[in-house]
Short mmCIF file of C-alpha atoms in Angstrom, two decimals:
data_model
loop_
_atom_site.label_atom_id
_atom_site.label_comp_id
_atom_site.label_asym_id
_atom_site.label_seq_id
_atom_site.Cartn_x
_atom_site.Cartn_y
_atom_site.Cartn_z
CA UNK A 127 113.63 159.21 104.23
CA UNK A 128 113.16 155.75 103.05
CA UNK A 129 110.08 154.80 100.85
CA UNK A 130 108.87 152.89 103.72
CA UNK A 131 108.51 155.52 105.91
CA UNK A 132 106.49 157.65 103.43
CA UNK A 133 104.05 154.73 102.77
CA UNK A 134 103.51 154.18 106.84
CA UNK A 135 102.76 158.27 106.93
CA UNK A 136 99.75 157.87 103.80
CA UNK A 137 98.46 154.90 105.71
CA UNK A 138 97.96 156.72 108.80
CA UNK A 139 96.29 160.43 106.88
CA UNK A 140 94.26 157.29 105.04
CA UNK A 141 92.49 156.36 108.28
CA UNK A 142 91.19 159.69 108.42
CA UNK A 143 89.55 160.48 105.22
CA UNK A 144 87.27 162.83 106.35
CA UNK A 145 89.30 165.25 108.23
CA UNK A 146 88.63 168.89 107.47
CA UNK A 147 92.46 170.23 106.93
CA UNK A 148 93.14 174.07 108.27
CA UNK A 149 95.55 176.24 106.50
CA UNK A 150 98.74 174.70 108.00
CA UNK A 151 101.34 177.13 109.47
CA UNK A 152 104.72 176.55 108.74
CA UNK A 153 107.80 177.68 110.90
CA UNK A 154 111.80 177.92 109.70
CA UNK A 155 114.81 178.26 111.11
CA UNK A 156 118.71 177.91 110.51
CA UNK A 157 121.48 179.09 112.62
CA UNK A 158 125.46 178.57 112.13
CA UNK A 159 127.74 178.91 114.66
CA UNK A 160 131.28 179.56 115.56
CA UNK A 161 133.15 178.43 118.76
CA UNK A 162 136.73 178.15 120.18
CA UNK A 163 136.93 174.64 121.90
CA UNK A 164 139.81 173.96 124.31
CA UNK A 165 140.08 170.73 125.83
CA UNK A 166 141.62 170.50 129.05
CA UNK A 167 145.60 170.65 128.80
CA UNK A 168 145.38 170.75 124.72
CA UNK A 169 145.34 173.48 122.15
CA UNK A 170 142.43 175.38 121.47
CA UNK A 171 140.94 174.38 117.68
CA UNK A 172 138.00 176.78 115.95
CA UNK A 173 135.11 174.92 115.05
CA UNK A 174 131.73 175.50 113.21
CA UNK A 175 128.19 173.76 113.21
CA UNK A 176 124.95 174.08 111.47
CA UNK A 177 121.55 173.27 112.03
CA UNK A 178 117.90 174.16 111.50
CA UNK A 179 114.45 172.96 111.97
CA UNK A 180 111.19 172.93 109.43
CA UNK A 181 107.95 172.56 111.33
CA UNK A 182 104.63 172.55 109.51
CA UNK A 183 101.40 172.52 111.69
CA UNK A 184 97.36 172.31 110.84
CA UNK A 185 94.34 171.40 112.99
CA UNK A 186 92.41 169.21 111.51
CA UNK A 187 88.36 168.30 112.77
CA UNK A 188 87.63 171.66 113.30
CA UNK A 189 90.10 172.24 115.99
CA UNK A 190 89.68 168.88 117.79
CA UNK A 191 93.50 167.85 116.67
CA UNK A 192 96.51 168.41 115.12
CA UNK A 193 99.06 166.87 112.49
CA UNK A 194 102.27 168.35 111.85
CA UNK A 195 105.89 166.96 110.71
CA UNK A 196 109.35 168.15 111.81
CA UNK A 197 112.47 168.04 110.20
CA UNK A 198 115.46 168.41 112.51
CA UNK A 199 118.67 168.57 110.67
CA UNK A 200 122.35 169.86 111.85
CA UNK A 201 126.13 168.94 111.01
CA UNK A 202 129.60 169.52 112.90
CA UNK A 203 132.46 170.53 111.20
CA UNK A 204 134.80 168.21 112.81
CA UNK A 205 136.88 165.69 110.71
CA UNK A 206 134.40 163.18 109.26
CA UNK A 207 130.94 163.78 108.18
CA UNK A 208 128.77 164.02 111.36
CA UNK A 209 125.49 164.93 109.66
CA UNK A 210 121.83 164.37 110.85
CA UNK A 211 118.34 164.34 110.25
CA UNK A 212 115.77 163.42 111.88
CA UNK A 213 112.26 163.21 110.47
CA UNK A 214 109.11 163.24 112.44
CA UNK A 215 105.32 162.94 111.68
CA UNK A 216 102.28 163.09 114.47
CA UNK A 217 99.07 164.56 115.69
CA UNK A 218 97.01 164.23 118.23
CA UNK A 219 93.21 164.67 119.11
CA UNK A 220 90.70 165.52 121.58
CA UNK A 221 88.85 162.59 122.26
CA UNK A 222 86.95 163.34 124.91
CA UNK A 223 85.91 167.14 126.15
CA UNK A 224 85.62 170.37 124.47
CA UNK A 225 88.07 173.43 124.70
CA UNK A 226 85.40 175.09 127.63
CA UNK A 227 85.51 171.31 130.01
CA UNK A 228 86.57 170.78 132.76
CA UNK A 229 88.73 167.05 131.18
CA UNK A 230 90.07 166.26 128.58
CA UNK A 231 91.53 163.18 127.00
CA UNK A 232 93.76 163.52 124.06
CA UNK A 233 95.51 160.55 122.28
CA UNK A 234 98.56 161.32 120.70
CA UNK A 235 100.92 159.36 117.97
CA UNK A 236 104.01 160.13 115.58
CA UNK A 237 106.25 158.54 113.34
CA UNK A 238 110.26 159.12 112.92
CA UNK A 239 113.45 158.27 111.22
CA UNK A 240 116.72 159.39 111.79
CA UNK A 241 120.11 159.28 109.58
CA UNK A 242 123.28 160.35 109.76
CA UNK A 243 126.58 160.89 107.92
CA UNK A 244 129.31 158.44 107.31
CA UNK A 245 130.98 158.99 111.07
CA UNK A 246 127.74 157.87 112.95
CA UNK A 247 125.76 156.08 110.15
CA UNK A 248 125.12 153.33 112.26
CA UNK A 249 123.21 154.93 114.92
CA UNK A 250 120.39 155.23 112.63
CA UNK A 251 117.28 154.59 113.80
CA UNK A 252 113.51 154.26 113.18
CA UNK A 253 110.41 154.51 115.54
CA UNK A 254 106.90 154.97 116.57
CA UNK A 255 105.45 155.95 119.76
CA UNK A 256 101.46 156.52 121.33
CA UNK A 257 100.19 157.98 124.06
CA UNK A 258 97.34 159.46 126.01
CA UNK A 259 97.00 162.46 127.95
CA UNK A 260 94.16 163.77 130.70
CA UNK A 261 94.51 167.21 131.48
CA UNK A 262 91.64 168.39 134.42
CA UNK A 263 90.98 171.72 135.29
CA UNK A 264 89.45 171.57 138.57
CA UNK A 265 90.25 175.79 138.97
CA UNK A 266 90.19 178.73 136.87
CA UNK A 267 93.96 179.28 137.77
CA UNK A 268 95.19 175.51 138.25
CA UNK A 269 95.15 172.39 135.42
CA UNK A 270 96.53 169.18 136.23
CA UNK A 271 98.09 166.64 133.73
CA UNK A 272 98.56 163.10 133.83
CA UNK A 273 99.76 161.30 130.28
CA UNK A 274 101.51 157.71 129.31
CA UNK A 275 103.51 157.47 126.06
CA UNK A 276 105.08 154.29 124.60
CA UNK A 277 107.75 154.16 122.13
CA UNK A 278 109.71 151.69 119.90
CA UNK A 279 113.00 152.36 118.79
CA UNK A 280 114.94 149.97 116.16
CA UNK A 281 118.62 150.46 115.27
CA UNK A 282 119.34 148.22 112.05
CA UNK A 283 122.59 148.57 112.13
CA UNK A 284 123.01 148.36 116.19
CA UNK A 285 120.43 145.74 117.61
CA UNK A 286 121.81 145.92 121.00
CA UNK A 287 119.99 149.71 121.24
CA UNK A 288 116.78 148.40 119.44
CA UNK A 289 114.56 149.50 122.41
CA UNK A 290 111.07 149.45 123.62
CA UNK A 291 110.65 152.64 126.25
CA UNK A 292 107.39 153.30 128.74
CA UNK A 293 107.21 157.12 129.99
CA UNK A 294 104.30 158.17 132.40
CA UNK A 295 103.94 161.79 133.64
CA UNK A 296 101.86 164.23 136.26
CA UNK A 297 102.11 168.04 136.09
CA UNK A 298 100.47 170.62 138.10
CA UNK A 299 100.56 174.36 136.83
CA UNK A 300 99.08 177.15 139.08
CA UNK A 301 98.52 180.40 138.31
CA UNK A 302 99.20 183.10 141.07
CA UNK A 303 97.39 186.74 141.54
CA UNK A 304 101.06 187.68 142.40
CA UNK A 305 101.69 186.85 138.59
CA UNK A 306 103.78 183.69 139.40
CA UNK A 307 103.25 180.48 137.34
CA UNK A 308 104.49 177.16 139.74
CA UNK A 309 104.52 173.90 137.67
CA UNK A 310 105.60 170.93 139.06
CA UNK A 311 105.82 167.58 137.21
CA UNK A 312 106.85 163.69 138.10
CA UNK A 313 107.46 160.86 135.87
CA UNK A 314 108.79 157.65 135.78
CA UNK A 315 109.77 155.25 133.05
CA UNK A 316 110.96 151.40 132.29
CA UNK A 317 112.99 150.70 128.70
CA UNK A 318 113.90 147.29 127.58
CA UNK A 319 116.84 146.79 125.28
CA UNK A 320 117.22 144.02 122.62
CA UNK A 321 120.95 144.01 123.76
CA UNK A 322 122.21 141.94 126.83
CA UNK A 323 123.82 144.07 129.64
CA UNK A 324 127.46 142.47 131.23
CA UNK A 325 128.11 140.47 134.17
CA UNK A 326 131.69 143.10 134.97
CA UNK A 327 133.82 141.27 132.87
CA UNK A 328 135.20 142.66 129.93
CA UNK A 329 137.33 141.59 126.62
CA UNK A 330 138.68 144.32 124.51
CA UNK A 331 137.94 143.75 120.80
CA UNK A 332 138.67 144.88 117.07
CA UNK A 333 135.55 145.07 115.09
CA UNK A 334 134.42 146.42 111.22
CA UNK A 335 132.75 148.78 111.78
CA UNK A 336 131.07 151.96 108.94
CA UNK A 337 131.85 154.64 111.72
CA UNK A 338 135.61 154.65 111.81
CA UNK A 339 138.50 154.30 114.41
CA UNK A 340 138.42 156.32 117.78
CA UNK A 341 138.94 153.66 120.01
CA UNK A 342 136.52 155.09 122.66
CA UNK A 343 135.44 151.91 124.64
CA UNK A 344 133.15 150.16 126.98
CA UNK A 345 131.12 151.26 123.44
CA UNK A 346 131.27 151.65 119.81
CA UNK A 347 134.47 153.23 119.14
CA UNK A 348 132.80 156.15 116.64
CA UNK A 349 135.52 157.84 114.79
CA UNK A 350 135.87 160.63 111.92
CA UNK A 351 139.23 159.36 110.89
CA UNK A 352 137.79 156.97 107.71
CA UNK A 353 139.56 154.09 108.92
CA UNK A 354 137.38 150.23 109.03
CA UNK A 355 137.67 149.23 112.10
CA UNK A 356 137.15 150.22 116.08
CA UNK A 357 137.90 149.05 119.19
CA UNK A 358 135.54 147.66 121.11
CA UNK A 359 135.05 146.79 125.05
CA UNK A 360 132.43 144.07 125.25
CA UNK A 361 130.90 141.60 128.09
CA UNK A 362 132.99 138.49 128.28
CA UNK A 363 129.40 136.68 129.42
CA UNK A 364 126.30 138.05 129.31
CA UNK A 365 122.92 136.43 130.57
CA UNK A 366 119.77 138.76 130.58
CA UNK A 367 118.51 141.31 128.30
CA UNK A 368 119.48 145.13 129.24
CA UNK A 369 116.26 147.05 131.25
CA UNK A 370 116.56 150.02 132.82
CA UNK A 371 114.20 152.53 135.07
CA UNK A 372 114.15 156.57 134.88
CA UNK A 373 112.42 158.65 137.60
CA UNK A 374 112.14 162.59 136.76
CA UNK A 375 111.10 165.46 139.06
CA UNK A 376 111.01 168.95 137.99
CA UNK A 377 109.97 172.43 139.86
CA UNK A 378 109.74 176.03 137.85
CA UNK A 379 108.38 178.75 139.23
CA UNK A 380 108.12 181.81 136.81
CA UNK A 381 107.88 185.48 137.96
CA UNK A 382 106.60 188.69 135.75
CA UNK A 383 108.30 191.11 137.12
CA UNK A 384 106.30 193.86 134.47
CA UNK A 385 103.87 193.17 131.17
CA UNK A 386 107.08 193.67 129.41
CA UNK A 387 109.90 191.56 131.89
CA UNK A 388 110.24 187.66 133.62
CA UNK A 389 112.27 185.73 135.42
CA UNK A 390 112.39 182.40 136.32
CA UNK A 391 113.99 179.48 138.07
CA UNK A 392 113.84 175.33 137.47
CA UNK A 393 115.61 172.43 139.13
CA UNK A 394 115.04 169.28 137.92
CA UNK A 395 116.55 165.88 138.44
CA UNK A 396 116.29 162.37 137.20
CA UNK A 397 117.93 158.83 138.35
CA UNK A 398 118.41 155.78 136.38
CA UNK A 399 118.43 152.55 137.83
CA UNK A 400 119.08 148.88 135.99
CA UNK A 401 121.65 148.49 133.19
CA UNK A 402 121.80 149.04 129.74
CA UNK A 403 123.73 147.27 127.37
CA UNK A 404 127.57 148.32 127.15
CA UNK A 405 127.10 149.18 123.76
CA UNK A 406 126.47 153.33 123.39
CA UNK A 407 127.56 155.53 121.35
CA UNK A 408 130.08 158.50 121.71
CA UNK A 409 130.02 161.66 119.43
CA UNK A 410 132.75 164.37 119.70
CA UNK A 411 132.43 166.65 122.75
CA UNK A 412 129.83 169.21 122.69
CA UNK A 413 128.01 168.34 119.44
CA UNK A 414 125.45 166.22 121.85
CA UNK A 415 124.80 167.75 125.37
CA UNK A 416 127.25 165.16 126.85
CA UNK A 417 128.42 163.10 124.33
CA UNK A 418 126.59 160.36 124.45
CA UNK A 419 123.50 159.69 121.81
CA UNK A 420 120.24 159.60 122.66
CA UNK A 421 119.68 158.09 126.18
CA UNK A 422 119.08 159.52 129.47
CA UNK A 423 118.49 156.32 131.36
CA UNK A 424 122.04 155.92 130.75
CA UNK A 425 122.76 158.46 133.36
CA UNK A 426 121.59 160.03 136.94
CA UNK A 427 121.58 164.27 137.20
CA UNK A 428 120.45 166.72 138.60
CA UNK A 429 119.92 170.63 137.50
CA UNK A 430 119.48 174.26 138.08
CA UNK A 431 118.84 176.87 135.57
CA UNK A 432 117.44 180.08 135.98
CA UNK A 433 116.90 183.33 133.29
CA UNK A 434 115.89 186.83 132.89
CA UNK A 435 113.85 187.70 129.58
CA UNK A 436 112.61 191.39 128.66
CA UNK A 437 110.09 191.82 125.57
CA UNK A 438 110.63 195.38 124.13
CA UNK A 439 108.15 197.21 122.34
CA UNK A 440 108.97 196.62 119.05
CA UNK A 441 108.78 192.77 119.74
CA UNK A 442 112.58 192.29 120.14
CA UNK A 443 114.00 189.88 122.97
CA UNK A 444 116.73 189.86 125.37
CA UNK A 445 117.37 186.98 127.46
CA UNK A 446 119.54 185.92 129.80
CA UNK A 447 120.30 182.48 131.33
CA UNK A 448 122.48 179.98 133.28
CA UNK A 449 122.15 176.41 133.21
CA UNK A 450 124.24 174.07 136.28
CA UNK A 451 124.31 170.22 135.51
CA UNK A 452 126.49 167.12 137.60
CA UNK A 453 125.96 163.97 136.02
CA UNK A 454 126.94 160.22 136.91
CA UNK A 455 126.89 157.35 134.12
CA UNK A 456 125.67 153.81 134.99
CA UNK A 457 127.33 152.09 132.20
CA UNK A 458 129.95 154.34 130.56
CA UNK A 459 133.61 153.99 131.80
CA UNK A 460 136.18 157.27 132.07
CA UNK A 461 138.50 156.79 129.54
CA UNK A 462 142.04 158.83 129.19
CA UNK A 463 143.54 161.05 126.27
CA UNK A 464 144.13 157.93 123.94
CA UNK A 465 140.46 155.89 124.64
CA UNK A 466 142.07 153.56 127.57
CA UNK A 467 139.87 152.96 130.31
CA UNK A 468 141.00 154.75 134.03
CA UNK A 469 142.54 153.15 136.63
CA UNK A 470 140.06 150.82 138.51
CA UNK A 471 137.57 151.33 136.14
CA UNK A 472 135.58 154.33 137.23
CA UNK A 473 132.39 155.46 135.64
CA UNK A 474 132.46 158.53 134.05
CA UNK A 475 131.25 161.40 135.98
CA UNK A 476 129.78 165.12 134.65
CA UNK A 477 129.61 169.04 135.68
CA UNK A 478 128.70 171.09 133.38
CA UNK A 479 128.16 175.32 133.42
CA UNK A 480 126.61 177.27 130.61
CA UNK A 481 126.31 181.12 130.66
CA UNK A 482 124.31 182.53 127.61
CA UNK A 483 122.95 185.88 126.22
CA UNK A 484 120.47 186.05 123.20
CA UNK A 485 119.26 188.70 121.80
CA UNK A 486 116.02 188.06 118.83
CA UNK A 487 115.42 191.26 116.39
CA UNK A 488 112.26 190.90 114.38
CA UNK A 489 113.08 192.35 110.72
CA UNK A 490 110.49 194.95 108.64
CA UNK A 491 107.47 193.90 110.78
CA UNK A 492 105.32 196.25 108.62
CA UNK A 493 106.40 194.39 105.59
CA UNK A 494 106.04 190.71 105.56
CA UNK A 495 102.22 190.94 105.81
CA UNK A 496 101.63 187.32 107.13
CA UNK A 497 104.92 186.50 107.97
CA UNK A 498 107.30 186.94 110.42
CA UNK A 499 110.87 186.97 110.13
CA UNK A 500 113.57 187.62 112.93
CA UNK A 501 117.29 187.32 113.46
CA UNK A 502 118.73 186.25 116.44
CA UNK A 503 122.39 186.34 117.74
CA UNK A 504 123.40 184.35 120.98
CA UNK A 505 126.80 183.99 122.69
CA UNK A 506 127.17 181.07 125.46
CA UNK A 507 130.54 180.19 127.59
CA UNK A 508 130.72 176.46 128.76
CA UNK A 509 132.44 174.81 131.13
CA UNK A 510 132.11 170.99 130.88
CA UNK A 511 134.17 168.91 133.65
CA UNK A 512 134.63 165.18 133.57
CA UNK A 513 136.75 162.62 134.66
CA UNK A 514 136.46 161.22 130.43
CA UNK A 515 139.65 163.15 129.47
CA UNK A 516 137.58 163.76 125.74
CA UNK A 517 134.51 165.49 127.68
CA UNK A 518 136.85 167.58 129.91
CA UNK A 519 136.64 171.24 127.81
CA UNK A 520 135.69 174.53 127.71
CA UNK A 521 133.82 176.50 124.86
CA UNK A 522 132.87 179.60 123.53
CA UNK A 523 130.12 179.72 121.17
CA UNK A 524 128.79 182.40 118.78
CA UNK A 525 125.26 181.80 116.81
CA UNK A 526 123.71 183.57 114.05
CA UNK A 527 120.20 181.95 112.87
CA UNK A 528 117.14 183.36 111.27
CA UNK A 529 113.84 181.85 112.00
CA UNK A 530 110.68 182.79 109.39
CA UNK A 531 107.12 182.01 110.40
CA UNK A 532 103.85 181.87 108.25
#
């Protein structure tokens, strides 16, 4: 974290002076993991990845908000150093209403920076973000919530992806004598890039670049090979600034089936309209969801997942769940085995299946007195289809982690 960011952080807990500080909880976690990836037609290769999460919470105003920071950290052992972290520090408060009312206002803000290793290093970013949020309780057993956030993103490095994003939401979650939870939410939101989007025409480039040699195109061409330069596909003209549009439904209806046993189900699906600059950037398959960093207005989807989860009574967990995606980029090209676009140009296109089990043991309950510690173990099977001959894979994935809460 840069000195900057720390002095931005003491301004903002400076505004506050007076704020009566709780005794702040503080969560951990790390997990490795193991998994045999097989791309499509190649040889299967063993891989490993680690990552972890600090999270340190305390209300503040005698209960009328809340400051915490995050630390989000992980790494892939792939060829090059594709290490991250991403620092974050918020709160929010209650500014109108008390925990009995019927409305409630709450303003919300946070702070974050994010670095990586050598491979990615420029895809570094900093940002800050506010928002507000009413929540209504017009029923006992229904609360309704309506919220706008507003974030700035800059990329030093990458000033096509410095960004300026608008999200609005409303939710709806009802409570059932059946014992069925229903929440269903909407949202829409407009981003503005700093980069200019392309008129269809394209000229294939060598640039310097920090992040290596891949040669992915229609996009930085990240690479852990160590080499100085990439290829790159970018606009022969260009004449407005990159905007885009997101619109988001989701529907999750959850079932106990005992005091001990739930199930549930969610689809959810969003669309992205407008362009976005032809400049995004590709990690190896399966270290991000689907490969590319950090953007979901750069792609429409749609998806289904649905789980089983049983509580036992010495507090140990076992849950199953499945998770269906199809995805279609509106700026990304399909690009064969050596980073050469397809035939005719197609966009790349997405179907992903995951299958997981988890199972979360908590260790010497009567022991750590104010803390809790627990293990967890989780295997997963994906299936990840595309028409991008990188993204087209399967993998199996084992995870150890231990999470320890105070």
């Amino acid at each position: 974290m840069t000195p900057g960011f720390f002095r931005r952080v003491l301004g903002t807990a400076l505004l506050f002076p007076g704020l009566a500080v709780a005794q702040p909880s503080i969560a951990v976690s790390i997990a490795g993991s193991a998994d045999a990836f097989r791309p499509v037609g190649g040889a299967a290769e063993a891989r490993r990845a680690l990552n972890g999460d600090l999270r340190i919470d305390s209300d503040v105003a005698s209960g009328r908000g809340q400051l915490y920071y995050d630390l989000d950290f992980g790494s892939l052992a792939a060829q090059g150093d594709w290490s991250y972290q991403l620092h974050e520090v918020g709160g929010s408060v209650r500014w109108l209403g008390s925990d009995s009312s019927a409305r409630r206002v709450y303003l919300t803000g946070a702070l974050a920076t994010r670095r990586h290793g050598e491979a990615w290093s420029s895809a570094a970013y900093t940002a800050a973000g506010a928002g507000v949020n009413l929540e209504l309780a017009p029923h006992p057993t229904a609360t309704w919530r309506f919220g706008y956030r507003a974030d700035a993103r800059r990329f030093p490095a990458l000033g096509a992806l410095s960004q300026l994003e608008h999200r609005g939401f409303a939710s709806v979650i009802a409570n059932f004598a059946t014992r069925t939870t229903l929440i269903l939410e909407g949202g829409l939101g407009a981003k503005s890039y700093a980069g200019l989007v392309a008129d269809g025409r394209f000229d294939t480039v060598t640039v310097l670049t920090s992040a290596g040699s891949r040669g992915r195109g229609f996009g930085a061409g990240w690479s852990s090979s160590g080499g100085s330069s990439a290829t790159v596909i970018l606009p022969s003209t260009s004449s407005q600034r990159g905007t885009a549009g997101l619109a988001t439904g989701m529907i999750r209806i959850a079932q106990s089936l005992s005091d001990r046993t739930g199930v549930h189900v969610e689809s959810s699906a969003r669309r992205a309209f407008g362009a976005v600059p032809p400049l995004l950037v590709f990690t190896p398959a399966g270290f991000l969801e689907d490969g590319i960093y950090d953007d979901p207005f750069a792609s429409r989807a749609s998806f289904i997942a649905t789980g089983v989860k049983r509580v036992f009574a010495n507090s140990a967990i076992l849950a199953l769940d499945g998770w269906w995606a199809r995805k279609s980029f509106t700026s990304s090209v399909a690009l064969d085995a050596v980073g050469e676009p397809l035939g005719g140009s197609p966009l790349r296109r997405d179907q992903i299946g995951i299958g997981r089990i988890t199972w979360a043991q908590p260790l010497l309950p009567s022991r750590t007195g104010a803390l809790a510690v627990s293990a967890e173990t989780s295997f997963r099977l994906l299936r990840h289809h595309s028409n991008d001959a990188l993204y087209d894979y399967t993998a199996r994935v084992l995870t150890l982690g231990l999470t320890v809460r105070y």
